[in-house]
PDB file of C-alpha atoms and ligand atoms in Angstrom:
ATOM      1  CA  MET A 181       0.000   0.000   0.000  1.00 56.00           C
ATOM      2  CA  THR A 182       1.368   3.409  -0.923  1.00 72.00           C
ATOM      3  CA  THR A 183       0.369   6.644   0.726  1.00 75.00           C
ATOM      4  CA  MET A 184      -0.677   9.654  -1.293  1.00 90.00           C
ATOM      5  CA  ASN A 185       1.276  12.855  -1.768  1.00 93.00           C
ATOM      6  CA  CYS A 186       0.356  16.214  -0.183  1.00 93.00           C
ATOM      7  CA  GLU A 187      -1.377  17.575  -3.270  1.00 92.00           C
ATOM      8  CA  GLU A 188      -3.677  14.579  -3.470  1.00 93.00           C
ATOM      9  CA  PHE A 189      -4.278  14.831   0.275  1.00 94.00           C
ATOM     10  CA  VAL A 190      -5.396  18.472   0.059  1.00 91.00           C
ATOM     11  CA  ASP A 191      -7.637  17.620  -2.899  1.00 91.00           C
ATOM     12  CA  LEU A 192      -9.355  14.900  -0.881  1.00 94.00           C
ATOM     13  CA  VAL A 193      -9.720  16.649   2.501  1.00 92.00           C
ATOM     14  CA  THR A 194     -13.300  17.773   1.965  1.00 88.00           C
ATOM     15  CA  ALA A 195     -14.293  14.406   0.470  1.00 92.00           C
ATOM     16  CA  TYR A 196     -12.747  12.704   3.507  1.00 94.00           C
ATOM     17  CA  LEU A 197     -14.681  14.891   5.959  1.00 90.00           C
ATOM     18  CA  ASP A 198     -17.836  14.270   3.926  1.00 88.00           C
ATOM     19  CA  GLU A 199     -17.069  10.532   4.159  1.00 92.00           C
ATOM     20  CA  GLU A 200     -17.139  10.235   0.396  1.00 95.00           C
ATOM     21  CA  LEU A 201     -13.878   8.311   0.046  1.00 96.00           C
ATOM     22  CA  ASP A 202     -13.922   4.622  -0.773  1.00 97.00           C
ATOM     23  CA  ALA A 203     -12.201   2.322   1.740  1.00 96.00           C
ATOM     24  CA  GLY A 204      -8.912   2.062  -0.176  1.00 95.00           C
ATOM     25  CA  THR A 205      -8.555   5.810  -0.728  1.00 96.00           C
ATOM     26  CA  ARG A 206      -9.507   6.453   2.883  1.00 96.00           C
ATOM     27  CA  ARG A 207      -6.734   4.113   4.079  1.00 95.00           C
ATOM     28  CA  ARG A 208      -4.177   5.907   1.896  1.00 95.00           C
ATOM     29  CA  PHE A 209      -5.495   9.257   3.159  1.00 96.00           C
ATOM     30  CA  THR A 210      -5.196   8.350   6.858  1.00 95.00           C
ATOM     31  CA  GLY A 211      -1.832   6.708   6.085  1.00 95.00           C
ATOM     32  CA  HIS A 212      -0.562  10.051   4.804  1.00 95.00           C
ATOM     33  CA  ILE A 213      -1.546  11.770   8.075  1.00 94.00           C
ATOM     34  CA  GLY A 214       0.742   9.302   9.865  1.00 93.00           C
ATOM     35  CA  VAL A 215       3.771  10.222   7.782  1.00 93.00           C
ATOM     36  CA  CYS A 216       3.196  13.945   7.133  1.00 93.00           C
ATOM     37  CA  GLY A 217       2.985  16.399  10.046  1.00 93.00           C
ATOM     38  CA  GLY A 218       2.086  19.313   7.766  1.00 93.00           C
ATOM     39  CA  CYS A 219      -1.020  17.599   6.442  1.00 94.00           C
ATOM     40  CA  ASP A 220      -1.965  16.486   9.954  1.00 94.00           C
ATOM     41  CA  VAL A 221      -1.969  20.156  11.027  1.00 93.00           C
ATOM     42  CA  TYR A 222      -3.805  21.124   7.841  1.00 92.00           C
ATOM     43  CA  LEU A 223      -6.571  18.576   8.476  1.00 94.00           C
ATOM     44  CA  ARG A 224      -6.953  19.859  12.058  1.00 92.00           C
ATOM     45  CA  GLN A 225      -7.294  23.408  10.767  1.00 89.00           C
ATOM     46  CA  ILE A 226     -10.009  22.373   8.356  1.00 88.00           C
ATOM     47  CA  ARG A 227     -11.827  20.576  11.175  1.00 89.00           C
ATOM     48  CA  VAL A 228     -11.689  23.753  13.303  1.00 89.00           C
ATOM     49  CA  THR A 229     -12.982  25.769  10.364  1.00 85.00           C
ATOM     50  CA  VAL A 230     -15.825  23.295   9.870  1.00 83.00           C
ATOM     51  CA  ALA A 231     -16.683  23.501  13.581  1.00 84.00           C
ATOM     52  CA  GLU A 232     -16.750  27.300  13.426  1.00 85.00           C
ATOM     53  CA  VAL A 233     -18.598  27.665  10.141  1.00 79.00           C
ATOM     54  CA  GLY A 234     -20.837  24.664  10.764  1.00 77.00           C
ATOM     55  CA  ARG A 235     -20.215  23.168   7.353  1.00 71.00           C
ATOM     56  CA  LEU A 236     -17.388  22.232   5.038  1.00 66.00           C
ATOM     57  CA  PRO A 237     -15.636  25.229   3.553  1.00 61.00           C
ATOM     58  CA  ALA A 238     -15.697  25.680  -0.199  1.00 62.00           C
ATOM     59  CA  ARG A 239     -12.640  24.441  -2.057  1.00 59.00           C
ATOM     60  CA  ASN A 240     -11.337  27.974  -2.635  1.00 59.00           C
ATOM     61  CA  LEU A 241     -11.572  28.665   1.115  1.00 59.00           C
ATOM     62  CA  THR A 242      -9.481  25.622   1.978  1.00 66.00           C
ATOM     63  CA  ASP A 243      -6.897  26.789  -0.553  1.00 68.00           C
ATOM     64  CA  ARG A 244      -6.891  30.210   1.047  1.00 68.00           C
ATOM     65  CA  SER A 245      -6.475  28.882   4.576  1.00 70.00           C
ATOM     66  CA  ARG A 246      -3.524  26.793   3.392  1.00 69.00           C
ATOM     67  CA  GLU A 247      -1.997  29.900   1.807  1.00 73.00           C
ATOM     68  CA  ASN A 248      -2.587  31.876   5.009  1.00 72.00           C
ATOM     69  CA  LEU A 249      -0.915  29.134   6.985  1.00 69.00           C
ATOM     70  CA  LEU A 250       2.136  29.147   4.717  1.00 69.00           C
ATOM     71  CA  GLU A 251       2.123  32.959   4.791  1.00 74.00           C
ATOM     72  CA  ALA A 252       2.108  32.948   8.596  1.00 69.00           C
ATOM     73  CA  PHE A 253       5.072  30.565   8.684  1.00 65.00           C
ATOM     74  CA  ARG A 254       6.922  32.819   6.245  1.00 70.00           C
ATOM     75  CA  ASP A 255       6.210  35.958   8.341  1.00 68.00           C
ATOM     76  CA  TRP A 256       7.243  34.190  11.497  1.00 62.00           C
ATOM     77  CA  SER A 257      10.565  32.952  10.122  1.00 59.00           C
ATOM     78  CA  ALA A 258      11.324  36.403   8.639  1.00 60.00           C
ATOM     79  CA  ARG A 259      11.238  38.035  12.074  1.00 58.00           C
TER      80      ARG A 259
HETATM   81 ZN1   ZN B 519       1.371  15.860   3.306  1.00 85.44          ZN
END
């Protein structure tokens, strides 16, 4: 069994939270969380967003929150 890469992970986050993934894809998805700390944090962020908004964010919102996250890291390391 191979795990997926980060791009595939991000693409599938909303489908995962909607429980739309088939069993095999779901296993590869959760397998990626185990090997990639960045995506683990990303998934948590999406969960928090879902809890706050009360529904899954639109795809463009998840892209934006990922950009904001990367932006924040960049700002922080520049200081
Ligand atoms: Zn990843």
